[in-house]
Short mmCIF file of C-alpha atoms in Angstrom, two decimals:
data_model
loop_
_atom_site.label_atom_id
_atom_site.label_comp_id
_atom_site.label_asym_id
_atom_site.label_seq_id
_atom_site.Cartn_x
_atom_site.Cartn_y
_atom_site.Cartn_z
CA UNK J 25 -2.85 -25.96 -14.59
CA UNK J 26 -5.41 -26.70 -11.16
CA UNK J 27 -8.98 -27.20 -12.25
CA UNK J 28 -11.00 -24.49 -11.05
CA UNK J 29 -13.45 -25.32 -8.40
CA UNK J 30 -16.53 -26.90 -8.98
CA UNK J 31 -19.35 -25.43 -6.03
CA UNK J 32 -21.67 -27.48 -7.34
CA UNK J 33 -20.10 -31.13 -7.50
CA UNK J 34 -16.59 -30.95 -5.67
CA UNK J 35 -16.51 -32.71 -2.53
CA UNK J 36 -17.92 -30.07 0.64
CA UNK J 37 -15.45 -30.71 2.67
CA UNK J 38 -12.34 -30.50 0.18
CA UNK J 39 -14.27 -27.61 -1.16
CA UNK J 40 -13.99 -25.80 2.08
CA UNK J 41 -10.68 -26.39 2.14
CA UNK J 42 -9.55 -25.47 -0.84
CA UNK J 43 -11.22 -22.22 -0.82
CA UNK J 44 -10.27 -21.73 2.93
CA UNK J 45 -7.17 -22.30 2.01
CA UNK J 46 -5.73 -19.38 0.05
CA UNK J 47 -7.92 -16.84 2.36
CA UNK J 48 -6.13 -18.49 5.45
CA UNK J 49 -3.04 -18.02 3.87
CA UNK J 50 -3.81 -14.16 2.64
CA UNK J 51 -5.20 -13.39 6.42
CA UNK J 52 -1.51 -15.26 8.48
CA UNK J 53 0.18 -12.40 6.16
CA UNK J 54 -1.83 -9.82 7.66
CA UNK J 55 -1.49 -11.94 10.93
CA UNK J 56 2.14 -12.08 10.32
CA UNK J 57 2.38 -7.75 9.25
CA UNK J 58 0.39 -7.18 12.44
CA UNK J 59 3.02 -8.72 14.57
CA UNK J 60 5.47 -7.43 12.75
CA UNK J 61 4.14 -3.91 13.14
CA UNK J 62 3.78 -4.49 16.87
CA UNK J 63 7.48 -5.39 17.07
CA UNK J 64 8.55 -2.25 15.20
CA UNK J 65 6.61 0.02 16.96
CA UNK J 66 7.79 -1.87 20.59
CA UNK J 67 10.65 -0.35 20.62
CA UNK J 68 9.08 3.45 20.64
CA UNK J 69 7.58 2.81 24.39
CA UNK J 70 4.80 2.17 26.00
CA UNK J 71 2.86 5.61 24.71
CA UNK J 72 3.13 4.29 20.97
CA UNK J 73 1.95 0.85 21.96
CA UNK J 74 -0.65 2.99 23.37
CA UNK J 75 -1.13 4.96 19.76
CA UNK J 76 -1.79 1.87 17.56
CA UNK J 77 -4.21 0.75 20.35
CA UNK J 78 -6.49 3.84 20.74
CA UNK J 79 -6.13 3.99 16.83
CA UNK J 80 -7.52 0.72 15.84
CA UNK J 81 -11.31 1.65 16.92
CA UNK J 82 -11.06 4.76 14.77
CA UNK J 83 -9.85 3.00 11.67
CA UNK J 84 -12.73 0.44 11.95
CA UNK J 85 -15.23 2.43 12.07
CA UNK J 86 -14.34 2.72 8.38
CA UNK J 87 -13.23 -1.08 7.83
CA UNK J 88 -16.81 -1.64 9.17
CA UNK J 89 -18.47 -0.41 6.41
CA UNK J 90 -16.33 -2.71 3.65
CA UNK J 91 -17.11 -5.88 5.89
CA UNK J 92 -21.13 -5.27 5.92
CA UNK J 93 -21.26 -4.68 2.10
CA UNK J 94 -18.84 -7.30 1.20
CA UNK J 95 -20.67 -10.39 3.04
CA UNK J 96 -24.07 -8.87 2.28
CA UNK J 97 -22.63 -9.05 -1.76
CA UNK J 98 -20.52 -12.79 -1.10
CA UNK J 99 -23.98 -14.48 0.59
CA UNK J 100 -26.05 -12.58 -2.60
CA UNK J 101 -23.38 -13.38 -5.22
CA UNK J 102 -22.99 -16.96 -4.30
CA UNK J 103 -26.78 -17.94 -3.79
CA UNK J 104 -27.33 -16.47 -7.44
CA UNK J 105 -24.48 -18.42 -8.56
CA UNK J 106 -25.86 -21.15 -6.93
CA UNK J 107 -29.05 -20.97 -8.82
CA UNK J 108 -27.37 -20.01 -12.20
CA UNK J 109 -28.36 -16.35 -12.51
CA UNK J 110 -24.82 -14.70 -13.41
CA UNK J 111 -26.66 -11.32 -14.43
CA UNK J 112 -28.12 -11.40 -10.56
CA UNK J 113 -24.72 -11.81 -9.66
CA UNK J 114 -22.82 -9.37 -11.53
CA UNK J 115 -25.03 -6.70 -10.62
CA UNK J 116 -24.76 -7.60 -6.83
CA UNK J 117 -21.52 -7.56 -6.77
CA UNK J 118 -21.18 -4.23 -8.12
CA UNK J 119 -23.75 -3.25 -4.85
CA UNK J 120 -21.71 -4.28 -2.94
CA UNK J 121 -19.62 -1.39 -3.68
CA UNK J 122 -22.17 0.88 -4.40
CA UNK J 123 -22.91 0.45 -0.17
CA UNK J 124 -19.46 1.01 0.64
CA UNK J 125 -17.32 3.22 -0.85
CA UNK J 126 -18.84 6.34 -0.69
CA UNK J 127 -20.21 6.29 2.56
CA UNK J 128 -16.84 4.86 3.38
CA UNK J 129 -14.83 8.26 1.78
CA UNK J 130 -17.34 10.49 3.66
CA UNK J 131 -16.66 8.85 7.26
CA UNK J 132 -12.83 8.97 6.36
CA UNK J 133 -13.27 12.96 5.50
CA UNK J 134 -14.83 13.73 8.82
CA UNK J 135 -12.10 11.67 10.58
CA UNK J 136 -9.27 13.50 9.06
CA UNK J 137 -10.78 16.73 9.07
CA UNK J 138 -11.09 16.23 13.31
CA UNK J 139 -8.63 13.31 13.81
CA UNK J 140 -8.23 14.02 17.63
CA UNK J 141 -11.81 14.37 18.47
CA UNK J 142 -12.46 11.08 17.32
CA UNK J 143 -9.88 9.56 19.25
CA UNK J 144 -11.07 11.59 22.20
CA UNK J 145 -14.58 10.62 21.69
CA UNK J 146 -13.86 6.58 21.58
CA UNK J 147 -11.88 6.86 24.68
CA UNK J 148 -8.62 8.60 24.79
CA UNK J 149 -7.64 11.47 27.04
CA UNK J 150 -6.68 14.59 25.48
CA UNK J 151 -2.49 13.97 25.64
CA UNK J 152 -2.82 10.50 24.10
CA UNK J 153 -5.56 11.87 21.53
CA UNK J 154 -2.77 14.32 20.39
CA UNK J 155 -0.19 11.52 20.44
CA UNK J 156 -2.26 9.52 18.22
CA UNK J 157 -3.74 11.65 15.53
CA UNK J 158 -0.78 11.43 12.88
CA UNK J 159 -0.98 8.08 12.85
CA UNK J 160 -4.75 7.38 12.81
CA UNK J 161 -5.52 9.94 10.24
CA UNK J 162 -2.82 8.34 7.74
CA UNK J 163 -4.24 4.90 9.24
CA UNK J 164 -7.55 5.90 8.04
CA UNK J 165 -6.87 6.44 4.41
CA UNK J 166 -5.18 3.58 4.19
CA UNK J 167 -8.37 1.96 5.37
CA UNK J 168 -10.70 3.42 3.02
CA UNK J 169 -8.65 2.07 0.20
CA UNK J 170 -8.83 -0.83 2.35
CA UNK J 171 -12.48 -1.08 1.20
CA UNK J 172 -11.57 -2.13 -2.50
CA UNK J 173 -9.66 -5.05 -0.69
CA UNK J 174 -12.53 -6.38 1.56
CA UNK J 175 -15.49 -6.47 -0.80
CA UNK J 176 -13.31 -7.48 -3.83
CA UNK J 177 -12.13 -10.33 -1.68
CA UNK J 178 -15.55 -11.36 -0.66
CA UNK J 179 -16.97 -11.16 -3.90
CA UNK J 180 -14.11 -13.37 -5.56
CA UNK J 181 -14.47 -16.31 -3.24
CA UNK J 182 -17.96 -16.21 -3.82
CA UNK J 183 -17.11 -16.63 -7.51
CA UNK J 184 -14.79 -19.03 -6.84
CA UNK J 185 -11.39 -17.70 -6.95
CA UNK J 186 -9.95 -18.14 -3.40
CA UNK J 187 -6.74 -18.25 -4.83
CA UNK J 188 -7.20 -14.39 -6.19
CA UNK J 189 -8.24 -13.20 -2.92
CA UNK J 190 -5.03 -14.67 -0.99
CA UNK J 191 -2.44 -13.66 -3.71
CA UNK J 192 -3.63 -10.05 -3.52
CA UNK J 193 -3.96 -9.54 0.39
CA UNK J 194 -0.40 -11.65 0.86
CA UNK J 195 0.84 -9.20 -1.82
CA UNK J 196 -0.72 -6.43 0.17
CA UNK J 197 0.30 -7.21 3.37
CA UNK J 198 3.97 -8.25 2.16
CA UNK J 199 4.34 -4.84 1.02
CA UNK J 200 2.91 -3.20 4.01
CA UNK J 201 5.96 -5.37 6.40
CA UNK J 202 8.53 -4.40 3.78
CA UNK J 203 7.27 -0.54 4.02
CA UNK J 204 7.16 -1.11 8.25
CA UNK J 205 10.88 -1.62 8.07
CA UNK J 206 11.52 1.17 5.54
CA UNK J 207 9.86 4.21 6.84
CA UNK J 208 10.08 3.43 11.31
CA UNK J 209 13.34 1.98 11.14
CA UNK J 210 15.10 3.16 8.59
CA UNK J 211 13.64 6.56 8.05
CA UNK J 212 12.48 6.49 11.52
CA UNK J 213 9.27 8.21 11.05
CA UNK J 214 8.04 6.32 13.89
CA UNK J 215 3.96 5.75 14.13
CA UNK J 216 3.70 8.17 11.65
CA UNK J 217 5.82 5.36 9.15
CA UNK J 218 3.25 2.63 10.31
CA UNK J 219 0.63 5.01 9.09
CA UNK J 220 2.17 5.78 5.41
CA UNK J 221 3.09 1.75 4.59
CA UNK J 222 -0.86 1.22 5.32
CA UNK J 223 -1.54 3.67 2.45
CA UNK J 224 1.58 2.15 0.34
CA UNK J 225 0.38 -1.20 0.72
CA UNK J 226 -4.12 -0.79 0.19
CA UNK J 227 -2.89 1.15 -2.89
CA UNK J 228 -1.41 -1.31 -4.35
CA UNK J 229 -4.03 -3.82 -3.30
CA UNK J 230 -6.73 -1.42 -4.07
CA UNK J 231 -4.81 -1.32 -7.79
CA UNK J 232 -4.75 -5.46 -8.01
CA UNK J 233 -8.42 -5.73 -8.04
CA UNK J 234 -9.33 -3.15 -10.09
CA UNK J 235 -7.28 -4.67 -12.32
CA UNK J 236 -8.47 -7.84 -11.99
CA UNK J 237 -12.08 -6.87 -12.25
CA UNK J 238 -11.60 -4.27 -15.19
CA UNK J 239 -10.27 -7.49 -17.01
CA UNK J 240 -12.99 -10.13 -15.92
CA UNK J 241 -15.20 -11.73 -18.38
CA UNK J 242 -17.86 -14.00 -18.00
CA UNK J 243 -19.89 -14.88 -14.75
CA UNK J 244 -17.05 -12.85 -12.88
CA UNK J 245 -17.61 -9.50 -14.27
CA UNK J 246 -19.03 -7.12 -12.41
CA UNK J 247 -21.29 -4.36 -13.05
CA UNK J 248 -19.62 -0.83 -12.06
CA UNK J 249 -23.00 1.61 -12.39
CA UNK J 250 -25.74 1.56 -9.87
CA UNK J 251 -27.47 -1.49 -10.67
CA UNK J 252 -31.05 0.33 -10.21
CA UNK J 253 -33.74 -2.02 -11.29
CA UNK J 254 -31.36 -4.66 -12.44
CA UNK J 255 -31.37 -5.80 -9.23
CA UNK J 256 -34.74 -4.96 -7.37
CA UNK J 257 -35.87 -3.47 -4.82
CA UNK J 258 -35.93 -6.41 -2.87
CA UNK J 259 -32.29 -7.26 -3.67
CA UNK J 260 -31.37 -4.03 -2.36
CA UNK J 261 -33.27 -4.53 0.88
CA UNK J 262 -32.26 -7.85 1.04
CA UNK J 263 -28.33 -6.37 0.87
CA UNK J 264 -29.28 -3.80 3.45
CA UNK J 265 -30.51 -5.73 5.77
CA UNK J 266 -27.41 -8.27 5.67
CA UNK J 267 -24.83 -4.97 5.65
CA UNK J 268 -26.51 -3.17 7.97
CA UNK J 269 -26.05 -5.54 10.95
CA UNK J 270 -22.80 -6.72 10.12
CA UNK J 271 -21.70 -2.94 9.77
CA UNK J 272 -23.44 -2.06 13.13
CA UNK J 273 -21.51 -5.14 14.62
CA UNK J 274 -18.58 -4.00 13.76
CA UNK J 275 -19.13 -0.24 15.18
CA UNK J 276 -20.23 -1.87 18.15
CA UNK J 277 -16.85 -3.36 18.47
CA UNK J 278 -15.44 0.29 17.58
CA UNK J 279 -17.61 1.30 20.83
CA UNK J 280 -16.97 -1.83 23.11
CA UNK J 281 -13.09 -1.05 22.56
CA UNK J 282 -13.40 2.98 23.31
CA UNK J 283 -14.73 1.49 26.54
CA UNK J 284 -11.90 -0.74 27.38
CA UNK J 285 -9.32 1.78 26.91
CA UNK J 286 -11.55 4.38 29.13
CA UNK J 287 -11.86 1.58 31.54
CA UNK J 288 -8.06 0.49 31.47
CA UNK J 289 -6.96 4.41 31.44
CA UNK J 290 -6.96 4.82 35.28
CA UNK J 291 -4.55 2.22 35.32
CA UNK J 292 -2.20 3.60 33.17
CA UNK J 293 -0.08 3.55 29.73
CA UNK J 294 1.16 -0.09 31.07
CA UNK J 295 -2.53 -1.32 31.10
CA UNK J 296 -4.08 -0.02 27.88
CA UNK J 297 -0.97 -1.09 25.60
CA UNK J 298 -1.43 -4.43 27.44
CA UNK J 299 -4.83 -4.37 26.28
CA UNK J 300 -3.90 -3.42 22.46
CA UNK J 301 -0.90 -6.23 23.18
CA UNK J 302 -3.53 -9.05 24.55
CA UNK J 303 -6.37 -7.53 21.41
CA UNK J 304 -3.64 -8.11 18.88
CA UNK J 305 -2.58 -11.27 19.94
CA UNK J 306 -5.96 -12.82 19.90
CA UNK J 307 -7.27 -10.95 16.41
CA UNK J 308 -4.23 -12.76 14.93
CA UNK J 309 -5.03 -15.93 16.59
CA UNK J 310 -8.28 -15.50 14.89
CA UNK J 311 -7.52 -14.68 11.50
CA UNK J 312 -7.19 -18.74 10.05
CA UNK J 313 -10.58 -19.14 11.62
CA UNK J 314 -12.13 -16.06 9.63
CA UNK J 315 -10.41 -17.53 6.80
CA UNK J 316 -12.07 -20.59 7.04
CA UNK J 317 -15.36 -18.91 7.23
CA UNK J 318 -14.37 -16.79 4.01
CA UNK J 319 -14.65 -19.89 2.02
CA UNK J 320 -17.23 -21.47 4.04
CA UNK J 321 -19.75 -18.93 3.38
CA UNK J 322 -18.57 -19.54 -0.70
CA UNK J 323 -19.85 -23.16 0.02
CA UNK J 324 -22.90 -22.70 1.94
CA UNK J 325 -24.48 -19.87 0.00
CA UNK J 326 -23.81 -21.87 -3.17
CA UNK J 327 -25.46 -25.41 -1.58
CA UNK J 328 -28.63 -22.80 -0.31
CA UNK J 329 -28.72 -20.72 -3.02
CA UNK J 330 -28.86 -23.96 -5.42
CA UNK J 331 -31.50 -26.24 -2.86
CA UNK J 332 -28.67 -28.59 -1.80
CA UNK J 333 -29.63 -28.81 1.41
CA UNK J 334 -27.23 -32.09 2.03
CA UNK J 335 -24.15 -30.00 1.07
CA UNK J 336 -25.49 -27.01 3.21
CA UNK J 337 -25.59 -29.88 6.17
CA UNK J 338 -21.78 -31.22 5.72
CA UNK J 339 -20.58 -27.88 5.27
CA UNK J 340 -21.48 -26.66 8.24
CA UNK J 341 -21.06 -29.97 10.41
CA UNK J 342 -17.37 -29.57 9.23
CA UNK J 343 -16.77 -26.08 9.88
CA UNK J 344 -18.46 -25.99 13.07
CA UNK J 345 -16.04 -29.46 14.15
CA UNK J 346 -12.53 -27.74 12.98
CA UNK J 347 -13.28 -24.18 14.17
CA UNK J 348 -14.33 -25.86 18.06
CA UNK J 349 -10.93 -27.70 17.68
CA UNK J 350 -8.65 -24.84 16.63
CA UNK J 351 -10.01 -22.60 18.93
CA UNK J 352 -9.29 -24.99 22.07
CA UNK J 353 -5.42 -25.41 20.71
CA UNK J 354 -4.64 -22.38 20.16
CA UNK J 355 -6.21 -20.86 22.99
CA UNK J 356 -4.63 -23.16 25.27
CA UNK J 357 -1.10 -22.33 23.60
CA UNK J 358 -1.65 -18.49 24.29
CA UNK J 359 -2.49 -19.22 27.75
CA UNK J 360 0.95 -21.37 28.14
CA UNK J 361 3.12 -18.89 26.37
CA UNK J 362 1.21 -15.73 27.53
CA UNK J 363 4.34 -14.53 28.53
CA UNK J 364 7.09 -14.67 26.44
CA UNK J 365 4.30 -13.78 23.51
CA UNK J 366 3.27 -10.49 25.32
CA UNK J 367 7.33 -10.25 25.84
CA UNK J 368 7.72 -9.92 22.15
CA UNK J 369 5.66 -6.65 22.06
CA UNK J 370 6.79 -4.75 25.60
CA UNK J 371 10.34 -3.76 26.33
CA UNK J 372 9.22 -2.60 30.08
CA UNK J 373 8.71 -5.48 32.67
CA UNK J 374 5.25 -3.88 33.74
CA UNK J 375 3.79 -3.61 30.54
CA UNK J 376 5.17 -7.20 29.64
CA UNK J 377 3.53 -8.31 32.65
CA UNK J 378 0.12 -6.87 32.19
CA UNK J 379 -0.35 -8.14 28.52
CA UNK J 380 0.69 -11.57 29.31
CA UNK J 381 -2.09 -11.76 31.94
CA UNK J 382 -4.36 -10.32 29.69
CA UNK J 383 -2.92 -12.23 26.88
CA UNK J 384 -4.18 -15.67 29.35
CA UNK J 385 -7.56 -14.11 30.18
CA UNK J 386 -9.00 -13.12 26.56
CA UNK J 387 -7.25 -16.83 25.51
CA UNK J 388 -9.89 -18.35 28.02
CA UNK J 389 -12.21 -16.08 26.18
CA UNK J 390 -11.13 -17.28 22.50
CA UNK J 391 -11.39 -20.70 22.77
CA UNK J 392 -15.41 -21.23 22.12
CA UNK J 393 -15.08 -18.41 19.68
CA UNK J 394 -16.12 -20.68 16.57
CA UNK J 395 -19.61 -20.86 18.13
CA UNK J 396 -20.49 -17.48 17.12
CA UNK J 397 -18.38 -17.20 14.40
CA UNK J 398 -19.95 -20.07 11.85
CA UNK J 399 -23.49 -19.37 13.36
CA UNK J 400 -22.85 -16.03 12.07
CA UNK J 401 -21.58 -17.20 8.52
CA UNK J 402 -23.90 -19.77 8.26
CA UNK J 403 -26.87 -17.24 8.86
CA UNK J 404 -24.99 -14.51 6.68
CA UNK J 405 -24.77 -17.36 4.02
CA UNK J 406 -27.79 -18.81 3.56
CA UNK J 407 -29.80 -15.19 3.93
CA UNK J 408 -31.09 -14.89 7.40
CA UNK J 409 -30.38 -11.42 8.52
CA UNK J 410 -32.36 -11.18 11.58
CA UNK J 411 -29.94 -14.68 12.99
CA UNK J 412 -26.91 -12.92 12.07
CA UNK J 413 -27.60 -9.50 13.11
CA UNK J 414 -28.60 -11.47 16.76
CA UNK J 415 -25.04 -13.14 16.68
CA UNK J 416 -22.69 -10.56 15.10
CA UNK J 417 -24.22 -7.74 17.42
CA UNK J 418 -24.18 -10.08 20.47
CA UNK J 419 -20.41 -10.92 19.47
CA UNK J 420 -19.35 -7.43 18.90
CA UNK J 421 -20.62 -5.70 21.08
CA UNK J 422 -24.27 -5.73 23.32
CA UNK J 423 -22.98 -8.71 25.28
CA UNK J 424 -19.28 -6.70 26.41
CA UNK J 425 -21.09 -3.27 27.16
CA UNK J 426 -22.84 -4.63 30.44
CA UNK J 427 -20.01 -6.90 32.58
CA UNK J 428 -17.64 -4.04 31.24
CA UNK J 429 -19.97 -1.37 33.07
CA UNK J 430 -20.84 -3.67 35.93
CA UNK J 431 -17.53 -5.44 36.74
CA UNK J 432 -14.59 -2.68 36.65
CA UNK J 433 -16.35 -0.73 39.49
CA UNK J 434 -16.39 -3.88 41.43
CA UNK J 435 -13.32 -6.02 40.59
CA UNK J 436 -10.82 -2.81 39.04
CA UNK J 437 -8.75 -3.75 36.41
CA UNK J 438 -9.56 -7.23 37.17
CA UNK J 439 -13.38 -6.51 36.01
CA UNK J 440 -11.95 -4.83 32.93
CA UNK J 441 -10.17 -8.29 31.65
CA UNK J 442 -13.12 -10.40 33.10
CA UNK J 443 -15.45 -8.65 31.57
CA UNK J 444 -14.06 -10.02 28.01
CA UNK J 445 -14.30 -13.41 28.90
CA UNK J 446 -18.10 -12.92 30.10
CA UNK J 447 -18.89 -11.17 26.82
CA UNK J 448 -16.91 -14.18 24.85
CA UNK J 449 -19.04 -16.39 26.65
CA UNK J 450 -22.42 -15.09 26.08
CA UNK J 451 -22.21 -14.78 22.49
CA UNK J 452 -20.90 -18.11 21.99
CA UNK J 453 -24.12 -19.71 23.87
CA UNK J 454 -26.30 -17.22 21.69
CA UNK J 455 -24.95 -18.61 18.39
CA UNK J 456 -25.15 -21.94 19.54
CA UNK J 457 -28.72 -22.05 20.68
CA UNK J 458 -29.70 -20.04 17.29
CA UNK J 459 -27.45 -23.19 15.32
CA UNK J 460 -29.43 -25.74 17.51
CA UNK J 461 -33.13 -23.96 17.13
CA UNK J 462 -31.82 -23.95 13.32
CA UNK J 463 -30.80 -28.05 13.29
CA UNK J 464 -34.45 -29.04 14.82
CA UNK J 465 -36.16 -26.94 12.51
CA UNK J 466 -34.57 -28.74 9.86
CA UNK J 467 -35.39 -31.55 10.77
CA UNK J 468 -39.15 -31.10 11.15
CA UNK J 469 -39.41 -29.73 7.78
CA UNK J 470 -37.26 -32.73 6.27
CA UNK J 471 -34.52 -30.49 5.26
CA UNK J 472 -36.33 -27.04 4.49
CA UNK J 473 -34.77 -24.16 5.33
CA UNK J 474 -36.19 -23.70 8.36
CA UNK J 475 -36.14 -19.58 8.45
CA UNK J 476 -39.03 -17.23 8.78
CA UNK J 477 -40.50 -14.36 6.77
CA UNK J 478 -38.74 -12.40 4.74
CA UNK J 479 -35.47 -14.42 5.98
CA UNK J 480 -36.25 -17.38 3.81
CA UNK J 481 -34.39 -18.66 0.89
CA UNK J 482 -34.91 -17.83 -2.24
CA UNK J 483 -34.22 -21.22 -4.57
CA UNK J 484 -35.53 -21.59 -8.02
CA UNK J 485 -36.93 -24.17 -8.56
CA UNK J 486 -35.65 -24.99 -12.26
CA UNK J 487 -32.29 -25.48 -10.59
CA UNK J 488 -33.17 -26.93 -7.73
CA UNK J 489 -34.48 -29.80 -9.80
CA UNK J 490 -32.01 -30.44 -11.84
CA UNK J 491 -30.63 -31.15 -8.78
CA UNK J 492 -32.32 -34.30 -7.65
CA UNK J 493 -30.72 -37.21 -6.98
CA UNK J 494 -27.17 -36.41 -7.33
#
């Protein structure tokens, strides 16, 4: 039987790997079940290209909420690891659903009580908002169950188990291809098919970790009740203010998409399912890399949370190196196969045509991406919530809203796709100079953790010093 891993002694950068490596694995199945989906539902036209487009915004508004509460509970659950509190840790992770579930079922209610003024509201005109609604609103429960999924995985690789996490969503998402099939082509249910397998397959994901963590003994239980003063107030700040941005960074990308579609709508069907073609392709092109950040942040909130500054140092050297690299060959790949990938996905020549030329532009746009995206999980990681609410918002969101308001007037549909790469572009220099201002201040302080306030690490210093000198 495989050793578990070590996050204190194990080498960082096989470390990184190995936990990378299971949650790269789990997120190419949901990779692989969005293309799948897409090829399923490419047969039904351009208009229900258009549906699982428009849809996508609505459904994260509630996926938002899992992502802010699960890396507020991974970078709190594996800095008290880290420093050997596993009563810290148990109750944090047990926040972490405390933050998301119920606010979670309450923004699914209002969705499916008013399915089609949600879609109208983030963008869709009133036929395509009526088109849609089956879909989304079955979408949308399968998203809040969803929730389980994302902050059980993050709080398992934070403990450790990165193998867990990518049995469970490969299980999940295996399901949900296997139910694709079933209920559009067989049953030909169309959309409203895609819509039930989502709910088939978070059930039964939903059902794997509550199993698992019903079971779980040790430093990987978890504590179910409010943790009240078990964890503090300033724990539960501390989560707030790390969920709250993340959350609000993912609404913002909720928003900044209800504004491409409205921008790409005067264009036509053809342009906004070449936009939800182009989207997909590059959210699947980016899935290893938020893998590797999934274990990454494992690594660096353990080395912070336990004063090992050297391991915080090769952790992120590494990450930063392979994420730079991956982006600029797969990025270049899209651009050279734009159009037989965007072929996959459109049966009509003018849709095909529009989302490979998208499909090229946001490729341009992808290739910096791990700039912001291990500036934001290093600052997620080691507790800095004002750096990674800069990042994450800039990323998501504030830097698209203005070049997609200023160039489409100007350029047309042109503007629209340009506007991505602008928005790309910008947060990638943001993270990077935050990274950089990070680095020097580092170095100043000899290897301090060179954050401000209320953002600095907490390390105790009983662990910190049985640290010294290994």
């Amino acid at each position: 039987m495989r050793r578990p891993v070590d996050l204190d002694q194990d080498r960082v950068v096989a470390l990184v790997l190995r936990l990378s490596g299971p949650a790269i694995l789990g997120i190419s199945a949901h990779a692989l079940q969005m293309l799948v989906n897409a090829w399923f539902v490419a047969d039904l036209g351009a208009a229900a290209i258009a549906t699982i487009a428009i849809a996508y915004p609505v459904t994260l508004l509630v996926a938002a909420l899992g992502y802010g509460a699960g890396i507020a509970a991974a970078s709190q659950v594996s800095r008290a690891l880290g420093a050997g509190d596993d009563d810290r840790a148990a109750a944090s992770a047990g926040l972490g659903f405390w933050l998301s579930l119920p606010a979670g079922l309450a923004v699914t209610a209002a969705i499916v009580a008013d399915t089609p003024f949600w879609l109208r509201l983030l963008g869709a005109d009133a036929a395509l908002a009526a088109e849609a609604a089956p879909y989304t609103a079955l979408a949308t429960v399968g998203t809040a169950l969803m929730l389980v999924m994302i902050v059980g995985g993050f709080i398992v690789r934070a403990q450790g188990h990165a193998r867990l996490s990518g049995a469970v969503m490969v299980g999940s998402f295996g399901l949900n291809i296997l139910l694709d099939g079933v209920l559009i082509r067989v049953c030909g249910l169309g959309t409203a098919g895609a819509g039930w397998a989502v709910i088939g397959a978070q059930l039964a994901g939903a059902a794997a970790y509550g199993l698992h963590f019903a079971r779980a003994r040790g430093p990987d239980r978890i504590s179910v009740r409010w943790p009240g003063s078990r964890v503090g107030r300033a724990a539960l700040a501390e989560a707030l203010t790390l969920a709250v941005p993340a959350t609000g960074s993912s609404l913002l990308a909720a928003v900044a998409m209800a504004l491409f579609v409205e921008a790409a709508a005067p264009y036509g069907d053809a342009a906004v399912a070449a936009q939800g073609i182009a989207l997909r392709l590059t959210l699947v092109a980016a899935l290893p890399l938020l893998g590797t950040m999934a274990g990454a942040q494992a690594v660096l909130g353990h080395a912070a949370g336990g004063g090992r500054r050297d391991r915080l140092h090769r952790a992120l050297a590494f990450v930063l190196t392979a994420a730079l690299a991956y982006g600029a060959i797969v990025g270049g790949l899209m651009i050279v196969l734009a159009e037989p990938l965007a072929g996959l996905f459109a049966q009509d020549p003018g849709t095909a045509r529009e989302g490979a030329r998208a499909t090229a532009i946001f490729a341009v746009a992808f290739m910096p991406v791990g700039l912001q995206l291990t500036a934001a999980t290093l600052f997620q990681a080691i507790g800095a919530p004002r750096r990674a609410a800069a990042v994450s918002l800039a990323a998501q969101g504030l830097a698209l809203i203005p070049p997609l308001l200023i160039l489409p007037p100007l350029l047309g549909y042109t503007g629209v796709l340009a506007s991505r790469v602008a928005a790309e572009f910008l947060a990638d220099g943001i993270g990077l100079a935050l990274m950089l201002a990070w680095c020097v201040g580092a170095h100043r302080t000899g290897g301090a953790a060179p954050v401000e306030g209320r953002e600095a690490m907490q390390v105790a210093a009983a662990h910190e010093a049985a640290h010294q000198g290994t």
